[in-house]
């Protein structure tokens, strides 16, 4: 599934038919997010999620202003039913302008990794997390992992409009023009207020 626009919700369905076998374990969903994708910590808190995010937390920067490095979002999940749905609101940074008519940018999201993090006593578990993922404090460094295979998520890509690079000069000229006109208006308004106050001061004398 592909999301069109700058805002969407990534929904992950996790079937837990054998969850009682992992009663001593904790369930997590790990998202690797491209640099184009933003997660808002305040919004995640508002959704009641227990999470840890490692990556660029500046929500205002466009794609051109951030390093081309993935962000990592780890979400702790309560395995209370045989089917758990985890919703994570995602947003897209403004993209780099391209050439052509109605240019667009496709952002692919790697599928999330759903896994159990278990005590070291679960020695039969041999799954590993991606080597490039950072260290997280939500689970013990000695934890044993069991990755779940039959999970589904959507959307896994974004299709967003971007600016036309051929329009950059016109946009800059318009921006400068509007800024100068606003400056002239403010100066004129301040001068009018000054004359009014000065006249009132003279009358009082």
PDB file of N, CA and C in Angstrom, residues 24-25 118-125 142-144:
ATOM      1  N   UNK A  24       7.217 -14.463  29.896  1.00  0.00           N
ATOM      2  CA  UNK A  24       8.265 -13.718  30.598  1.00  0.00           C
ATOM      3  C   UNK A  24       8.982 -12.727  29.687  1.00  0.00           C
ATOM      4  N   UNK A  25       8.510 -12.605  28.454  1.00  0.00           N
ATOM      5  CA  UNK A  25       9.190 -11.769  27.461  1.00  0.00           C
ATOM      6  C   UNK A  25       8.416 -10.471  27.223  1.00  0.00           C
ATOM      7  N   UNK A 118      13.485 -11.612  25.310  1.00  0.00           N
ATOM      8  CA  UNK A 118      13.291 -12.538  26.424  1.00  0.00           C
ATOM      9  C   UNK A 118      14.511 -12.554  27.346  1.00  0.00           C
ATOM     10  N   UNK A 119      14.316 -13.009  28.574  1.00  0.00           N
ATOM     11  CA  UNK A 119      15.453 -13.142  29.494  1.00  0.00           C
ATOM     12  C   UNK A 119      16.488 -14.129  28.947  1.00  0.00           C
ATOM     13  N   UNK A 120      17.670 -14.050  29.477  1.00  0.00           N
ATOM     14  CA  UNK A 120      18.756 -14.916  29.007  1.00  0.00           C
ATOM     15  C   UNK A 120      18.466 -16.398  29.236  1.00  0.00           C
ATOM     16  N   UNK A 121      17.467 -16.707  30.078  1.00  0.00           N
ATOM     17  CA  UNK A 121      17.115 -18.110  30.317  1.00  0.00           C
ATOM     18  C   UNK A 121      16.491 -18.756  29.075  1.00  0.00           C
ATOM     19  N   UNK A 122      16.007 -17.960  28.125  1.00  0.00           N
ATOM     20  CA  UNK A 122      15.469 -18.482  26.860  1.00  0.00           C
ATOM     21  C   UNK A 122      16.630 -18.733  25.902  1.00  0.00           C
ATOM     22  N   UNK A 123      17.447 -19.713  26.207  1.00  0.00           N
ATOM     23  CA  UNK A 123      18.678 -19.925  25.449  1.00  0.00           C
ATOM     24  C   UNK A 123      18.449 -20.555  24.079  1.00  0.00           C
ATOM     25  N   UNK A 124      17.245 -21.022  23.806  1.00  0.00           N
ATOM     26  CA  UNK A 124      16.973 -21.641  22.510  1.00  0.00           C
ATOM     27  C   UNK A 124      16.690 -20.610  21.423  1.00  0.00           C
ATOM     28  N   UNK A 125      16.600 -19.337  21.787  1.00  0.00           N
ATOM     29  CA  UNK A 125      16.315 -18.285  20.813  1.00  0.00           C
ATOM     30  C   UNK A 125      17.618 -17.776  20.204  1.00  0.00           C
ATOM     31  N   UNK A 142      21.442  -8.248  27.480  1.00  0.00           N
ATOM     32  CA  UNK A 142      21.633  -9.707  27.413  1.00  0.00           C
ATOM     33  C   UNK A 142      20.388 -10.436  26.918  1.00  0.00           C
ATOM     34  N   UNK A 143      19.390  -9.681  26.444  1.00  0.00           N
ATOM     35  CA  UNK A 143      18.124 -10.288  26.027  1.00  0.00           C
ATOM     36  C   UNK A 143      18.315 -11.222  24.838  1.00  0.00           C
ATOM     37  N   UNK A 144      17.484 -12.249  24.795  1.00  0.00           N
ATOM     38  CA  UNK A 144      17.427 -13.169  23.657  1.00  0.00           C
ATOM     39  C   UNK A 144      16.217 -12.786  22.801  1.00  0.00           C
TER      40      UNK A 144
END
